[in-house]
XYZ file of C-alpha atoms in Angstrom:
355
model
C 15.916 -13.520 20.779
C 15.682 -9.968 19.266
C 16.492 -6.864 20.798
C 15.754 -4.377 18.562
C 17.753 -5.943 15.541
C 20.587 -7.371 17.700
C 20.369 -11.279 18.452
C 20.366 -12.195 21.668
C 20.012 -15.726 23.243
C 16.567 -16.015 25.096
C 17.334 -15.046 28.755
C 20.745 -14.390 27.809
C 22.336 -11.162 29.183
C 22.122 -7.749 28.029
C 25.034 -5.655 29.795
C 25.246 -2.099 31.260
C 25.499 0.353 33.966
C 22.666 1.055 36.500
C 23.193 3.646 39.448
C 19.519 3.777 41.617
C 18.674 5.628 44.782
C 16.035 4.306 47.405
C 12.637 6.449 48.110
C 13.480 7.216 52.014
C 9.656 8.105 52.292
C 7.685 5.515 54.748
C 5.710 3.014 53.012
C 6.596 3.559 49.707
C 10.117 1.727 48.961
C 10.090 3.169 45.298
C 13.215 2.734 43.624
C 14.563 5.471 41.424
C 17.353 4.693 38.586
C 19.247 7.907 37.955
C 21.650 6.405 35.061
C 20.994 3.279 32.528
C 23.844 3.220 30.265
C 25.455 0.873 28.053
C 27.902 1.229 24.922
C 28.820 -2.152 22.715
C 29.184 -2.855 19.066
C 25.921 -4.074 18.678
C 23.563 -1.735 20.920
C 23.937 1.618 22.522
C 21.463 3.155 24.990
C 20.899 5.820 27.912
C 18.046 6.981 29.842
C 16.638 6.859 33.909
C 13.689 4.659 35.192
C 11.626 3.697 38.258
C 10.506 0.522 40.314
C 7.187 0.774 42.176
C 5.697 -1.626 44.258
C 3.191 -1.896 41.213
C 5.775 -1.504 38.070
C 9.064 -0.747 36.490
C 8.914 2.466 34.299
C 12.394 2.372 32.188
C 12.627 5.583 29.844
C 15.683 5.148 26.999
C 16.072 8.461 26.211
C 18.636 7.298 23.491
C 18.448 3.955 21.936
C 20.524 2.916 18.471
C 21.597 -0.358 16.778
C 21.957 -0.866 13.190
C 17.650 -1.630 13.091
C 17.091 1.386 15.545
C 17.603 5.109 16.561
C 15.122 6.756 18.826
C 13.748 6.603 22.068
C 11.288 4.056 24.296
C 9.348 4.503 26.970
C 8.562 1.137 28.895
C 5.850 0.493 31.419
C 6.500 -3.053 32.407
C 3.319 -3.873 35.115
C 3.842 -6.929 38.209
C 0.421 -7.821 37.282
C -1.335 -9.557 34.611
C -1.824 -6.148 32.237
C 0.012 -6.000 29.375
C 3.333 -4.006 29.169
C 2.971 -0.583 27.794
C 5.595 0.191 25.247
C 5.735 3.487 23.267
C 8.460 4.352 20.726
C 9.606 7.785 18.900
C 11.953 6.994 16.108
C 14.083 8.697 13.708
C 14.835 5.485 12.205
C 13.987 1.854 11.872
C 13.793 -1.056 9.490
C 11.959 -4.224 9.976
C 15.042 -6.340 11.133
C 13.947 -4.602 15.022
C 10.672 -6.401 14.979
C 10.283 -10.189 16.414
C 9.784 -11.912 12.816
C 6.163 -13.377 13.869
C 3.843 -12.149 16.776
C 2.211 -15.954 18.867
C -0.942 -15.797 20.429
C -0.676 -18.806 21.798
C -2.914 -19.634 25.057
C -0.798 -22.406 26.264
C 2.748 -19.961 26.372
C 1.622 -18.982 29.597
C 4.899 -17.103 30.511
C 4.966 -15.110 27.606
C 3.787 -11.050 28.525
C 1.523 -9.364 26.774
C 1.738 -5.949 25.587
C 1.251 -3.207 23.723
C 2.989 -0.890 21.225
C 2.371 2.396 20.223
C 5.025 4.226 17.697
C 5.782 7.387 15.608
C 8.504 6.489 13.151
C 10.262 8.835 11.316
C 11.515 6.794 8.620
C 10.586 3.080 8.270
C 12.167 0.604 5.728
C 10.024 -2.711 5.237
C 11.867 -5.005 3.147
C 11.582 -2.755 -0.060
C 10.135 -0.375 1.170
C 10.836 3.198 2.503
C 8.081 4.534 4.916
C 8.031 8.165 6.038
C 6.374 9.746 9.109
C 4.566 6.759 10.427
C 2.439 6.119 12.958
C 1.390 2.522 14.547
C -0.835 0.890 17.303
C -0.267 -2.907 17.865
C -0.815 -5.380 20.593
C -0.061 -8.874 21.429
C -3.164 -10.334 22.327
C -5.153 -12.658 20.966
C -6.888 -11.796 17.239
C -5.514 -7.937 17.513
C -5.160 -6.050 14.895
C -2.603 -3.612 14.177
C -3.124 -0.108 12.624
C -0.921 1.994 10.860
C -1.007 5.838 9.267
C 1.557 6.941 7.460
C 2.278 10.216 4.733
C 4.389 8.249 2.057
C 5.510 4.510 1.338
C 7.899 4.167 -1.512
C 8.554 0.964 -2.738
C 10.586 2.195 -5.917
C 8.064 1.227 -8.525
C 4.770 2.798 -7.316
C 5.081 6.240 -4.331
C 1.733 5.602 -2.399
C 0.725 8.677 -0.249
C -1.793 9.630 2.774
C -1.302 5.411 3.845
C -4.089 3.900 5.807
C -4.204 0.049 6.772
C -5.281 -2.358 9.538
C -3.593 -5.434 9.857
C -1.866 -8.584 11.570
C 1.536 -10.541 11.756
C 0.599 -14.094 11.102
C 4.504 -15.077 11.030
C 7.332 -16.108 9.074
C 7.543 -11.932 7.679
C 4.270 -12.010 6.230
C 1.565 -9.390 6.635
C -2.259 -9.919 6.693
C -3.586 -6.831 4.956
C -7.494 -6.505 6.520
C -7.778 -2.639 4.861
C -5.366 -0.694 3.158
C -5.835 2.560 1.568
C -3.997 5.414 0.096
C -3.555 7.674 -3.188
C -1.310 7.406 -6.122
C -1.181 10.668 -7.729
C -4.637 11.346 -8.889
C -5.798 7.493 -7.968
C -7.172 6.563 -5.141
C -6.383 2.215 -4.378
C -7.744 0.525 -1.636
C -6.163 -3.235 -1.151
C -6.827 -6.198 0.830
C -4.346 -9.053 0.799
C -1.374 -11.021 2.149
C 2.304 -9.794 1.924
C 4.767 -12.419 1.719
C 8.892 -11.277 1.561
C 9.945 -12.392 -1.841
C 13.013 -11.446 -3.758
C 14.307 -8.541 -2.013
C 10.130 -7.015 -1.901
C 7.075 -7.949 -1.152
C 4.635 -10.563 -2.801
C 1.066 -9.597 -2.856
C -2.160 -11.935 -3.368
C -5.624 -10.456 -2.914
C -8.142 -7.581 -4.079
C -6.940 -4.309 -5.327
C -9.904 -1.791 -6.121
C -8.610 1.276 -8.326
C -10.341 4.511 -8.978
C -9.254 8.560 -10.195
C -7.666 9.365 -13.609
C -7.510 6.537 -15.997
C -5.535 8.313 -18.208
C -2.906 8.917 -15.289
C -2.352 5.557 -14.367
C -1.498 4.270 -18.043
C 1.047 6.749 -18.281
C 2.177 7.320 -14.612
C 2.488 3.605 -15.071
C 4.839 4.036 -18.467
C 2.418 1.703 -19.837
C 0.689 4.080 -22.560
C 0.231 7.695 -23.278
C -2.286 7.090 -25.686
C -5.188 7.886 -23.094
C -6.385 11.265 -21.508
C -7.991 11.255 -18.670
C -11.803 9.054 -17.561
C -13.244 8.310 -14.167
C -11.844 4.729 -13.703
C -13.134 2.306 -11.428
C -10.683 -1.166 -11.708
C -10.991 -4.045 -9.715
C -8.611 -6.991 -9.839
C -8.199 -10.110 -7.836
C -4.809 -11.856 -7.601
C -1.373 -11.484 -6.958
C 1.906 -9.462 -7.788
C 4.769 -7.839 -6.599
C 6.084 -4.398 -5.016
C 9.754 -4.497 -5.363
C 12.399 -1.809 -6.360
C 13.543 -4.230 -9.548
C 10.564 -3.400 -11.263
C 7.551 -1.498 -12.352
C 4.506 -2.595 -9.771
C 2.789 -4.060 -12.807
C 5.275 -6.632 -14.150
C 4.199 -9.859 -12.575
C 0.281 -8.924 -11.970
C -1.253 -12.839 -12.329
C -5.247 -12.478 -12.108
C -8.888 -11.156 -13.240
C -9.244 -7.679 -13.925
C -12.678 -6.126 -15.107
C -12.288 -2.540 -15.726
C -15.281 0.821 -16.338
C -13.893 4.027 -17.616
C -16.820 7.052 -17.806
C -15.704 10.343 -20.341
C -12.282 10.073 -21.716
C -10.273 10.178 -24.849
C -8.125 8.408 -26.901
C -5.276 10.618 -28.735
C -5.599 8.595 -32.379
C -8.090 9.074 -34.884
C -8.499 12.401 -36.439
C -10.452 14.132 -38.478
C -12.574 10.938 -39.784
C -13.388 10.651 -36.450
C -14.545 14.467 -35.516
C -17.110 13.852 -39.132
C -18.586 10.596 -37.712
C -19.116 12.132 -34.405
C -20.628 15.163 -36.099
C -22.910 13.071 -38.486
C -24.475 11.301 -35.039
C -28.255 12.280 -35.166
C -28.369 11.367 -31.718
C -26.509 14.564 -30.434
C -27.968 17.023 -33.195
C -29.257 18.989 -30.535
C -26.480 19.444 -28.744
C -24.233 20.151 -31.801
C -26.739 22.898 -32.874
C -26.755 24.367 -29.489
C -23.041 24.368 -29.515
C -22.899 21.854 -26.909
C -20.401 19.448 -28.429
C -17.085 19.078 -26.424
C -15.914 16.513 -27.709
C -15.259 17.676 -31.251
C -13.333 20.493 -29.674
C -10.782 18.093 -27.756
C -7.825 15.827 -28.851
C -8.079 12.614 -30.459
C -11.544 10.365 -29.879
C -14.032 11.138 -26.989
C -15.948 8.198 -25.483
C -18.451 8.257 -23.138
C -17.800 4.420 -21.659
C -15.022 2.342 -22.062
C -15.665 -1.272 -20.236
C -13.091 -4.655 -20.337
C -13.020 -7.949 -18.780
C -9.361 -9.455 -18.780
C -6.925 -11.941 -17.152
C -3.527 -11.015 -16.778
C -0.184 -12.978 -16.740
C 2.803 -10.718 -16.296
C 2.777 -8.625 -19.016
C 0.379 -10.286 -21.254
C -3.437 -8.994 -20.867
C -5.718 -11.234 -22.403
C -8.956 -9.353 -23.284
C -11.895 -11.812 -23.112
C -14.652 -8.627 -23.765
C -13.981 -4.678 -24.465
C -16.774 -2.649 -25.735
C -16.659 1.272 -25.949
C -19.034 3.635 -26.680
C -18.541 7.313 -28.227
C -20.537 9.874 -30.237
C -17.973 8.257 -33.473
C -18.988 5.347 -32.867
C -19.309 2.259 -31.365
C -16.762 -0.779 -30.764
C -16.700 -4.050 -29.021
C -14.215 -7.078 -29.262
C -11.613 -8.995 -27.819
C -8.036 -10.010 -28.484
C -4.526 -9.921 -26.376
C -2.561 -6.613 -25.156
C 0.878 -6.523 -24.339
C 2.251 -4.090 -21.569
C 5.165 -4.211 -22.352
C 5.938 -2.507 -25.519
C 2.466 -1.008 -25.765
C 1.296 -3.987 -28.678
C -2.043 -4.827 -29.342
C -3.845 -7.734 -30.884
C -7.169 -7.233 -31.024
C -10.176 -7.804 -32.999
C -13.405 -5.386 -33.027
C -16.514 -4.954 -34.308
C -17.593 -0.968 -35.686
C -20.596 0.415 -35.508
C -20.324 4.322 -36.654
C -22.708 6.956 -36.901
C -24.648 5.114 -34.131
C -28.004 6.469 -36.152
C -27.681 3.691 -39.194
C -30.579 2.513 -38.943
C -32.623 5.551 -38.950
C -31.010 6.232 -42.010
């Protein structure tokens, strides 16, 4: 019911020209096709194929509708193996793929087969895909796998893409691994896509690591933060979509560990308290002390437990430690416009009670 974008009834007719010439070789009654041709509003195509006593080899050297422009090779076996279909094309959106893939046992005239593709550029609902690669199959409980150098989805540019996955149906897509790096993060996701308004809806596991500095303001959420090793993990849902920034609409848990950053406010009060810390006296007399040479306030841990609600980050614990001192609270942050509501306890010089 779809040829490569283009509806078509099942069984109904898809016209063209053939011209074929007979093998004249005893015992072999191979059938060559020297011209497959055909030129309508919907679908254009060209190419040559062959009929063997064992298959029928059809090669579509050029093959465009409004889903579609490239070329297919098809390897379409008399037995039970599955057909063998590999595509190279320049482009293609999702509208060329069946909108669900059935596995069902008791469809016994439904063909197997499998697909193997390099796709030049690939649009996915929101998405824009570039230099793409993908193995999938029909068979029962396969799962697909797909490489590509960039996905774009307007609101986050994900490079070096790696993902397993399968079609359960109705345009969704069952993400087993996914994997790839956002500027100097590295995210690794495992979840179900769903098409919602124009993108994608997403509900599952994201695991974040890299520059946590570089996400906030990558992100346009704050600037206020220079780099820290990061490791974030949330579970729950949101949404890629060109209309917005990928974290408008993030519903869920998020508990988040930040090792040896900064945060650009304080000052000089700060730089004295970290000074006055007995605890690094050594290294301040061996001229050891980086972080009083830096911007802003060094920490050496930064740790929060959260729920989120579109923009709206309610902080159920945060607790930092730095050579200024220590903090640890809770309160309500929102993304937004960068406002923050929270209440913390001090703890400076981090040597009080020697003193």
């Amino acid at each position: 019911s779809n040829v490569l974008g283009t509806p078509k009834a099942v069984g109904g007719k898809l016209g063209g020209q053939v011209a074929a010439t007979g093998d004249e070789r005893p015992g072999l009654g191979n059938i060559r096709i020297t011209k497959l041709a055909g030129d309508s509003a919907q679908i254009r195509f060209s190419g040559t194929g062959l009929l063997t006593q064992d298959a029928l080899r059809l090669d579509f050297t050029r093959l465009k509708s409004k889903a579609f422009d490239g070329a297919v090779n098809i390897t379409a076996p008399f037995g039970p193996a599955p057909w063998q279909i590999s595509v190279h094309a320049r482009y293609m959106s999702r509208a060329a793929l069946p909108k669900m893939l059935t596995h069902e046992a008791s469809r016994l005239q439904a063909k197997n087969w499998a697909l193997t593709a390099r796709i030049d550029r690939f649009d996915w609902e929101a998405a824009t895909i570039r230099d793409a690669r993908l193995s999938l199959a029909s068979a029962d409980h396969s799962i697909g796998v797909f490489d590509a150098a960039s996905l774009d989805t307007g609101g986050v540019r994900i490079a070096h893409v790696h993902a397993a996955f399968t079609l359960p149906g109705a345009g969704a897509i069952d993400l087993r691994q996914c994997a790839g790096q956002v500027g100097e993060d590295h995210v690794e996701l495992a979840a179900r896509l769903t098409p919602h308004d124009g993108g994608m809806r997403w509900q599952g596991f994201a695991f974040v690591t890299g520059d946590f500095g570089y996400l906030l303001d990558h992100a346009g959420i704050s600037k206020r933060f220079l780099h820290g090793d990061m490791h974030m993990l949330f579970a729950g849902r949101g949404l890629f979509s060109k209309k917005q920034p990928w974290w408008r609409g993030l519903d869920g848990r998020l508990r988040l560990r930040v090792d040896n950053g900064r945060i650009l406010e304080g000052g000089t009060l700060n730089k004295l308290l970290a000074a006055m810390n007995l605890a690094d006296l050594p290294k301040l007399l061996l001229g050891l002390r980086g972080d009083l040479a830096g911007p802003g306030m060094m920490y050496s841990r930064l740790q929060m437990e959260a729920t989120m609600h579109n923009q709206e980050v309610q902080v159920h614990k945060i607790a930092m430690r730095s050579p200024a001192m220590d903090l640890a609270g809770n309160g309500r942050l929102t993304l937004d416009n960068d406002q923050v509501d929270v209440i913390l306890t001090a703890r400076p010089f981090q040597n009080l009670d020697a003193i």
